[in-house]
Tab-separated table of C-alpha atoms and ligand atoms in Angstrom:
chain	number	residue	atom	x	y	z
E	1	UNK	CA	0.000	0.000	0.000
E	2	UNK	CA	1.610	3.458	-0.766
E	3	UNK	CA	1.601	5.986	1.945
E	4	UNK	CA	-0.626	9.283	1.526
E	5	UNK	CA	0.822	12.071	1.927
E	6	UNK	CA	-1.295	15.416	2.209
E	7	UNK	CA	-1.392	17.487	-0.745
E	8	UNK	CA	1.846	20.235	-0.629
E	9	UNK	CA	1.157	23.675	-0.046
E	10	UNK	CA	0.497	25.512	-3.237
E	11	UNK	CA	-1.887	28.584	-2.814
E	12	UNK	CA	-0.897	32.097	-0.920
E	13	UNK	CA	-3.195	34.494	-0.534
E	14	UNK	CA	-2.158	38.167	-0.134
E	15	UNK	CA	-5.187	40.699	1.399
E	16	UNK	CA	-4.243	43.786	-0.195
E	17	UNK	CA	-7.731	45.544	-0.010
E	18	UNK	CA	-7.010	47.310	3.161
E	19	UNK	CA	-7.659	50.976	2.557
E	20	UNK	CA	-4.289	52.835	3.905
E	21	UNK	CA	-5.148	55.417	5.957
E	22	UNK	CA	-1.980	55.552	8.021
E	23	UNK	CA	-0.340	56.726	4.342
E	24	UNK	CA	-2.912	59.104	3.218
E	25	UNK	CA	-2.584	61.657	0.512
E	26	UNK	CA	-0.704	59.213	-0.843
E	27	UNK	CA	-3.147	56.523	-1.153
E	28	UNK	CA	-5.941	58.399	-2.072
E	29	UNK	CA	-5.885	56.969	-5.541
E	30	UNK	CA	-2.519	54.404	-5.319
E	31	UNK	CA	-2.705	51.381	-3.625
E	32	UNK	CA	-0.122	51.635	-0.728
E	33	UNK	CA	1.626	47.976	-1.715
E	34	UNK	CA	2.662	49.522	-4.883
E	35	UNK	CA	4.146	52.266	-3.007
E	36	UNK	CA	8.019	51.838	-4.158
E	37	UNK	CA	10.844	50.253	-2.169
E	38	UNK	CA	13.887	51.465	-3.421
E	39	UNK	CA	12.836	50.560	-7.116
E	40	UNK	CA	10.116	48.284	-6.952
E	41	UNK	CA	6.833	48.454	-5.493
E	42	UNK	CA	6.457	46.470	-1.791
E	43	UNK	CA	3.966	44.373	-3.277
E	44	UNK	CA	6.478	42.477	-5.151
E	45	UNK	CA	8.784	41.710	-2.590
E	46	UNK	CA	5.724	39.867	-1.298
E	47	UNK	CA	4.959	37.632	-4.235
E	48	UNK	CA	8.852	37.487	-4.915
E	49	UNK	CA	8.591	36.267	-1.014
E	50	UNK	CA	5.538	34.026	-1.623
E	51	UNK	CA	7.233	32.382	-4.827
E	52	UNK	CA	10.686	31.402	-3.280
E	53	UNK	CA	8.786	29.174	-0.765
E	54	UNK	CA	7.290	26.956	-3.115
E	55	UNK	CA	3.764	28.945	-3.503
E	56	UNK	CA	3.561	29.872	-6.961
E	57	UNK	CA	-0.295	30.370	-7.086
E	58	UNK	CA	-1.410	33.634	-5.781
E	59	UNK	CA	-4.537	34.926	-5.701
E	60	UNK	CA	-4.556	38.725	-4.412
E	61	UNK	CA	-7.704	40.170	-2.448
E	62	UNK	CA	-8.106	43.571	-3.810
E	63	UNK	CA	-10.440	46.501	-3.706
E	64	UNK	CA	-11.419	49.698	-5.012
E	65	UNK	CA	-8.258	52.054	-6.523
E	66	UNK	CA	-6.340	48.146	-6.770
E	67	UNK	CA	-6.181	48.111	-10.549
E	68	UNK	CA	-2.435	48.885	-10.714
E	69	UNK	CA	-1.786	45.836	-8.156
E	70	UNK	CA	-3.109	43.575	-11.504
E	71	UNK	CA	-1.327	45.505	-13.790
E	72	UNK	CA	1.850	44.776	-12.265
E	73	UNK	CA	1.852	41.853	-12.451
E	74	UNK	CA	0.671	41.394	-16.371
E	75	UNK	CA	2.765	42.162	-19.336
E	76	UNK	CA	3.527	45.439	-20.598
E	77	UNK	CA	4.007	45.091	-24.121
E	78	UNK	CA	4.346	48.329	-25.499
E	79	UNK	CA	6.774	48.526	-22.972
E	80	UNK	CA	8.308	45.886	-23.502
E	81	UNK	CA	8.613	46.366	-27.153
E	82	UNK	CA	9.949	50.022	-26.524
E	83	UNK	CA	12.665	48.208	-24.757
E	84	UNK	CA	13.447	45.482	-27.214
E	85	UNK	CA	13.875	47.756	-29.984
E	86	UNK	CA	16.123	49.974	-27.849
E	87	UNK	CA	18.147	46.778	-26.954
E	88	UNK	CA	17.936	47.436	-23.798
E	89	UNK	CA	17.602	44.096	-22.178
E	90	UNK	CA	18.553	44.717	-18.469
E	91	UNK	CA	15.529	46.816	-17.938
E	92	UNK	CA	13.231	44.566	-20.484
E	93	UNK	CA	14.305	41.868	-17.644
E	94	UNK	CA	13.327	43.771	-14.649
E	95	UNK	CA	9.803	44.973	-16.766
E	96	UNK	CA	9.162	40.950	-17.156
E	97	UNK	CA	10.566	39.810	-13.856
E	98	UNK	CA	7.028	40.285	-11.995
E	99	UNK	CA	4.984	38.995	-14.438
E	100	UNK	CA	6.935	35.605	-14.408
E	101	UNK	CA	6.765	35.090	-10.751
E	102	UNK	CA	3.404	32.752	-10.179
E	103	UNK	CA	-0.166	32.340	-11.528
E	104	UNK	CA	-1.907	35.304	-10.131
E	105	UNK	CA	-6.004	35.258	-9.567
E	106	UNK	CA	-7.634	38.332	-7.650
E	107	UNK	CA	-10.795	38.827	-6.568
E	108	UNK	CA	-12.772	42.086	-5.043
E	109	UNK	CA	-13.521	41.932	-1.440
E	110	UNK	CA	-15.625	44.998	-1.489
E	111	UNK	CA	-16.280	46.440	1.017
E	112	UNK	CA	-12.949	46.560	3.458
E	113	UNK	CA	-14.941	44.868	6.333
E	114	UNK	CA	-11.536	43.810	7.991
E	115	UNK	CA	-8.372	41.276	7.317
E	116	UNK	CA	-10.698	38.042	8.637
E	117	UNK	CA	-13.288	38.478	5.615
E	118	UNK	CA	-10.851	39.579	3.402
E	119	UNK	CA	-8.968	36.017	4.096
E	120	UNK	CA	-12.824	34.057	3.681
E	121	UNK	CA	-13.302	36.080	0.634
E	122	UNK	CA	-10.282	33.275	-0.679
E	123	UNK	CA	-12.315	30.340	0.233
E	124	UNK	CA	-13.695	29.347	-3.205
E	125	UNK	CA	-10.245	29.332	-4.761
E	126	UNK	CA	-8.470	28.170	-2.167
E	127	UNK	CA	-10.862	24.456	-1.165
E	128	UNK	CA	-10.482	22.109	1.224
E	129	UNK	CA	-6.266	22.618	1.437
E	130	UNK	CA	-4.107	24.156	3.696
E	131	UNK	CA	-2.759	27.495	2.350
E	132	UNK	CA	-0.580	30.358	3.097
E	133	UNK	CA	-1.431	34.516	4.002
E	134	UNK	CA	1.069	36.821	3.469
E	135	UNK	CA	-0.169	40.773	4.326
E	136	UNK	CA	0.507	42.642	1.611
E	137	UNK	CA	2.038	45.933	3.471
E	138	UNK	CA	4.365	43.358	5.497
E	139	UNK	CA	7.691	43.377	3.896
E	140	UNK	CA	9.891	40.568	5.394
E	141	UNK	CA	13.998	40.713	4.104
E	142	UNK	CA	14.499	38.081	1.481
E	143	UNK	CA	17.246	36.935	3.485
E	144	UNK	CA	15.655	36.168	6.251
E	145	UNK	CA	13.521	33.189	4.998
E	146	UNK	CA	10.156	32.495	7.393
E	147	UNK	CA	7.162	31.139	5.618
E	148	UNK	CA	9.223	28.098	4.499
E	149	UNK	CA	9.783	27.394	8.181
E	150	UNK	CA	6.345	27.875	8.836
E	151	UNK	CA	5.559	25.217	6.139
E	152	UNK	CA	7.949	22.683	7.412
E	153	UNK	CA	5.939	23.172	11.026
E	154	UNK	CA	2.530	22.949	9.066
E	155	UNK	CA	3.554	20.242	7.110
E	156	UNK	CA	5.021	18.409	10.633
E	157	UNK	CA	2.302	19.315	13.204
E	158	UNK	CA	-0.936	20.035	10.788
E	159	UNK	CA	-3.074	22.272	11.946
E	160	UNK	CA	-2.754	25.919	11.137
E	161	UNK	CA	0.944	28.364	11.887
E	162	UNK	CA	1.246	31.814	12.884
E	163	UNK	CA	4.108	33.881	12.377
E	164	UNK	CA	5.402	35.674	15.857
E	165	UNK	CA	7.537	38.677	17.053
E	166	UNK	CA	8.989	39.648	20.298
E	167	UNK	CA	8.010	43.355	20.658
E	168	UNK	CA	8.360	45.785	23.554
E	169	UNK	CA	5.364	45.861	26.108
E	170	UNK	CA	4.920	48.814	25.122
E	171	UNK	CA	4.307	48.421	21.455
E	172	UNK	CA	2.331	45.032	21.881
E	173	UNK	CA	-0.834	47.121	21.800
E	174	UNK	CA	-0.195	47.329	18.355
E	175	UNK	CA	-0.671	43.739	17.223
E	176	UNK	CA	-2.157	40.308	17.678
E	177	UNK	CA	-0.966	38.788	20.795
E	178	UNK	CA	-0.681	35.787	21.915
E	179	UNK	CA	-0.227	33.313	24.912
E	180	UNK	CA	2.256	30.476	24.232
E	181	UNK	CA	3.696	27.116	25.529
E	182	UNK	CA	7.148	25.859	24.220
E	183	UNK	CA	7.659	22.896	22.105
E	184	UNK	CA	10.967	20.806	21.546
E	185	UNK	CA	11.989	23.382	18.735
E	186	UNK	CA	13.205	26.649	19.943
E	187	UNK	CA	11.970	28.317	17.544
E	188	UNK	CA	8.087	27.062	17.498
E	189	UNK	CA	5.683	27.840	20.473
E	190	UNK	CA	2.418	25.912	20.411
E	191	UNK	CA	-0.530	29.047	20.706
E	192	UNK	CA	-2.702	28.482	23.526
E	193	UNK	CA	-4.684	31.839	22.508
E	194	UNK	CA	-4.890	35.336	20.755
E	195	UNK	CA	-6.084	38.434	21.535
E	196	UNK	CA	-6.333	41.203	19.113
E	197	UNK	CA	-4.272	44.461	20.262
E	198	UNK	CA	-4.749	44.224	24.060
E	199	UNK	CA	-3.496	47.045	26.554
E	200	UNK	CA	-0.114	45.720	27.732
E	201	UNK	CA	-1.381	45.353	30.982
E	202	UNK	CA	-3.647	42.513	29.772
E	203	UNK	CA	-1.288	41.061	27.449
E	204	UNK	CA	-0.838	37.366	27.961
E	205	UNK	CA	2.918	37.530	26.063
E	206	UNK	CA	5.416	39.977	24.573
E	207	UNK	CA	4.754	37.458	21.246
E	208	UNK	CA	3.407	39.787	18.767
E	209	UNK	CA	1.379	38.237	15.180
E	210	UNK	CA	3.411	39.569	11.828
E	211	UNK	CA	2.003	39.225	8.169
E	212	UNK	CA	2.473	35.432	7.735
E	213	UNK	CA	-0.017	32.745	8.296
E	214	UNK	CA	-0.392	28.983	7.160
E	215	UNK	CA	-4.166	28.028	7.825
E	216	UNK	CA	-6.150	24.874	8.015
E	217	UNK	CA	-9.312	25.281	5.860
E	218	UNK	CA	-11.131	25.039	8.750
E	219	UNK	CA	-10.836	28.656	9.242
E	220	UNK	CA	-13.363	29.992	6.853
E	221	UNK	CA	-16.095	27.796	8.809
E	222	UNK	CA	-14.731	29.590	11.470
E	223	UNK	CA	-15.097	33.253	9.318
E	224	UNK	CA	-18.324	32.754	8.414
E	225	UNK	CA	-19.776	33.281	11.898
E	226	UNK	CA	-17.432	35.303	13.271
E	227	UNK	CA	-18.963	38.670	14.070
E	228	UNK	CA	-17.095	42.380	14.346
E	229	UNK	CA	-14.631	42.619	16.857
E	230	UNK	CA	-12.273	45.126	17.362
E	231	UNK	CA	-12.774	48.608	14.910
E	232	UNK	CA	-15.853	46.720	13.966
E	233	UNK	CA	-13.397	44.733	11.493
E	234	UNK	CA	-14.202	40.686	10.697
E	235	UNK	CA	-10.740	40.093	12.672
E	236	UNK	CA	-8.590	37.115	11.439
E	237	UNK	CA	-6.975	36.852	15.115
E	238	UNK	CA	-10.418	36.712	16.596
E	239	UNK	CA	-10.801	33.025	14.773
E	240	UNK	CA	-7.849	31.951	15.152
E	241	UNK	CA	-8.214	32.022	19.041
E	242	UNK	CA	-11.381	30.406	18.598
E	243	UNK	CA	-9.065	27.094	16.203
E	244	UNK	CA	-6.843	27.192	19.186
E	245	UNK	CA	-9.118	27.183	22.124
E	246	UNK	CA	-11.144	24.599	20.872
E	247	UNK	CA	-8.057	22.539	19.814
E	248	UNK	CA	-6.731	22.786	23.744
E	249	UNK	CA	-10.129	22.124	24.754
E	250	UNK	CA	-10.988	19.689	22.856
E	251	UNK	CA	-11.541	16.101	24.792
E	252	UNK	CA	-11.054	14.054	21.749
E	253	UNK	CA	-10.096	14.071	18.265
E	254	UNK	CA	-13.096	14.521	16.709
E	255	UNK	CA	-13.478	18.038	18.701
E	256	UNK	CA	-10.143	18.717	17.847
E	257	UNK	CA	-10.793	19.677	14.204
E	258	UNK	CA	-9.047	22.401	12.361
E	259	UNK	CA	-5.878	21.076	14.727
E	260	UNK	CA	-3.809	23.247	16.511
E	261	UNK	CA	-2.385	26.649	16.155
E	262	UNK	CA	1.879	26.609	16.483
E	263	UNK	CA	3.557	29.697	16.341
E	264	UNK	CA	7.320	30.530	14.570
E	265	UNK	CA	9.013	32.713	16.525
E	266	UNK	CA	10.313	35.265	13.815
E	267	UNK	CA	13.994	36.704	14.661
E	268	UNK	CA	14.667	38.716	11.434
E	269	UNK	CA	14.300	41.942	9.583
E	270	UNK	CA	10.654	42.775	9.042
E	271	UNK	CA	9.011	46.346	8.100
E	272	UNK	CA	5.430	47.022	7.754
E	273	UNK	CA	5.366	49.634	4.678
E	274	UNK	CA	2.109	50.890	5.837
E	275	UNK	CA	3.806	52.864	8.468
E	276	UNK	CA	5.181	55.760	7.731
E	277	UNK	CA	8.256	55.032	9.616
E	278	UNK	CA	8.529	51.372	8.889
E	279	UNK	CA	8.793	52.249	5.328
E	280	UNK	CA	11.225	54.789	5.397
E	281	UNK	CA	13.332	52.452	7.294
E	282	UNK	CA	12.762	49.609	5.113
E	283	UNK	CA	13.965	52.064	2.195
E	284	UNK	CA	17.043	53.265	4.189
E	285	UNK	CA	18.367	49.685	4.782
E	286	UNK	CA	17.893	47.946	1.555
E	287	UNK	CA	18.697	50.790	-0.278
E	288	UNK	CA	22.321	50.796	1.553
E	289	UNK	CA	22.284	46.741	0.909
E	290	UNK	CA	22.196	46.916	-2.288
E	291	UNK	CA	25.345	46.637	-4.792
E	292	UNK	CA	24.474	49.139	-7.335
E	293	UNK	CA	23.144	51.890	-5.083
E	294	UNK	CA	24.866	50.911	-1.589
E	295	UNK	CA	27.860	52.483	-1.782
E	296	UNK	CA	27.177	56.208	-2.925
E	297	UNK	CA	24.008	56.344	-0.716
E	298	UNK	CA	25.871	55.325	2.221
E	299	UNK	CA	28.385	58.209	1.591
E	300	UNK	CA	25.908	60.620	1.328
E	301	UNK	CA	23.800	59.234	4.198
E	302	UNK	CA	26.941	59.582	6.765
E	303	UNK	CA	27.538	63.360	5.819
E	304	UNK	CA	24.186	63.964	5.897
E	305	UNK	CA	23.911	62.518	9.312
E	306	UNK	CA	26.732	64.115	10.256
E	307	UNK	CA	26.423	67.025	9.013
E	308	UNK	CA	22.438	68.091	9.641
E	309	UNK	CA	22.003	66.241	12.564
I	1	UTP	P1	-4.124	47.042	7.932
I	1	UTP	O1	-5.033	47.391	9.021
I	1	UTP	O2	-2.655	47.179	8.125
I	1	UTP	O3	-4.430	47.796	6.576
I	1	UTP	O4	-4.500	45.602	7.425
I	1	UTP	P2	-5.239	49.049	6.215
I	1	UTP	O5	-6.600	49.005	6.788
I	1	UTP	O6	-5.121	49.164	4.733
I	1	UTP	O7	-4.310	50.194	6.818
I	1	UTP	P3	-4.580	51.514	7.602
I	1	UTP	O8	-4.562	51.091	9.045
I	1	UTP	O9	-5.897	52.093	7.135
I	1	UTP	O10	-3.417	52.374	7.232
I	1	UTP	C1	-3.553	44.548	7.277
I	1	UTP	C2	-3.645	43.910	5.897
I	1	UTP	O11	-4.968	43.435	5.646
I	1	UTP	C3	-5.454	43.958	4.437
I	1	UTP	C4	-4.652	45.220	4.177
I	1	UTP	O12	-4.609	45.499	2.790
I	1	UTP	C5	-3.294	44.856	4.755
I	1	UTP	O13	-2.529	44.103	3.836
I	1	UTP	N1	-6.905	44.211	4.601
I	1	UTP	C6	-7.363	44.861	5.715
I	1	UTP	C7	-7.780	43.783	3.629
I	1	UTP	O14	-7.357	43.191	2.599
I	1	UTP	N2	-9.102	44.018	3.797
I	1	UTP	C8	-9.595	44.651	4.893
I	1	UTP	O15	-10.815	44.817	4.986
I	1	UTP	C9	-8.690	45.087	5.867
């Protein structure tokens, strides 16, 4: 008899309907993922992100003012004809680059009613399989690989994964929280619950929830009946605390459905470019990473610093 394994995880999906306040003007009429970072819009990184681990079919949940988010990632071929007849091939590449990266679907959540019915607005593409969420404004540093991890935990524990941050107490109001219990791996903490943005008083942990998930179908049962909760948003946290309280409630097997809810504990560079700050950081380091540009912004960075400030 051969062994079954489940299927391998295949689908992200990437909420980008959110509508950017924190970044007004600017996203009056731009979405804020294709805001630019360095020279390419933070959107990309994500898909670039989402790609590398294996997940090359994306479907993207967008809203009103999204349209450039599709065009993006399509061809360009007056462009790229412009290009070709120029013979300029290095920036034909980088104009092709994102359209090559996965099989993207999209689909319109609407009305912004919050990230949890954003994520159930995937449920007809995504079935009865366990698949990946990446936030669209949540850049994390190529080098510092994470959702693989957090498929290699999925794959080993089932269940759904959540993708964790120490933070200060005093910036834990912030985020998703959530109370823990350690596991063999240092790294993964098994998630006993969540609680969306609590006062730091009332926090159960300093272990904050970043832009990755790997969920057990389950969840969008879960979605469906979930009602407002904080900002009167469908919040994704809220069901995933119910998935892991009935999971460590959960007498037997058969109430144990969905599985459990692990956390990675995430120890690398991560910037939310829907913050103003975040963003200009996020521009600030990888700009003085990178080969081409490093050098002579670096220069002109340390007068400026020393200089002006
Ligand atoms: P945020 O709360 O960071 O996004 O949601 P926002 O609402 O766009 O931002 P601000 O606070 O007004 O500046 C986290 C992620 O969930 C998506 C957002 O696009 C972002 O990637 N989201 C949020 C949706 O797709 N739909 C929603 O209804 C809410």
């Amino acid at each position: 008899m051969t062994e079954s394994h489940p299927p391998r995880i295949s689908k992200a999906v990437i909420p980008a309907a959110g509508l950017g306040t924190r970044f007004l003007p600017a996203t009056k009429a731009t979405p804020k993922e294709m805001l630019p970072v360095v020279d390419k819009p933070a959107i990309q990184y994500v898909v670039e992100e989402a790609a590398s681990a294996g997940l090359d079919d994306v479907l993207m949940i967008t809203g009103r003012n999204k349209r450039p988010l599709e065009d993006h990632f399509d061809r360009n071929y007056e462009l790229e004809s412009a290009l070709l007849k120029k013979g300029d091939e290095a920036r034909l590449a980088k104009v092709q680059e994102s359209s090559d990266l996965a099989t993207m679907h999209y689909v319109r959540q609407g009305d912004p009613k919050g990230l949890g019915h954003a994520v159930l607005c995937a449920a007809p593409h995504v079935g009865n399989e366990p698949f990946a969420v990446l936030l669209g404004d949540d850049l994390i540093d190529p080098r510092d690989p994470l959702l693989a991890r957090m498929v290699d935990v999925q794959e080993r524990h089932g269940g759904s994964v959540i993708a964790l941050m120490e933070v200060a107490p005093e910036q834990i109001h912030l985020y998703g929280c959530a109370a823990v219990k350690p596991t063999d791996d240092s790294d993964v903490v098994e998630v006993t619950g969540l609680v969306e943005k609590p006062d730091a008083a009332d926090a159960p942990s300093n272990y904050a929830i970043i832009g990755r998930y790997v969920l057990d179908p389950h969840v969008f049962d879960i979605l469906r009946k979930t009602e407002p909760g904080r900002g009167g948003e469908i919040q994704l946290t809220d069901a995933l605390q119910q998935l892991a309280a009935r999971y460590q409630s959960a007498a037997d097997a058969e109430g144990k459905v969905g599985g459990p809810v692990h956390g990675v504990v995430f120890k690398g560079r991560r910037y939310d470019t829907g913050d103003r700050g975040d963003y200009l950081r996020a521009i600030v380091r990888l700009a003085c990473e990178r080969e081409d540009l490093g050098p002579d912004f670096q220069a002109w960075l340390r007068s400026y610093v020393s200089e002006e400030m």
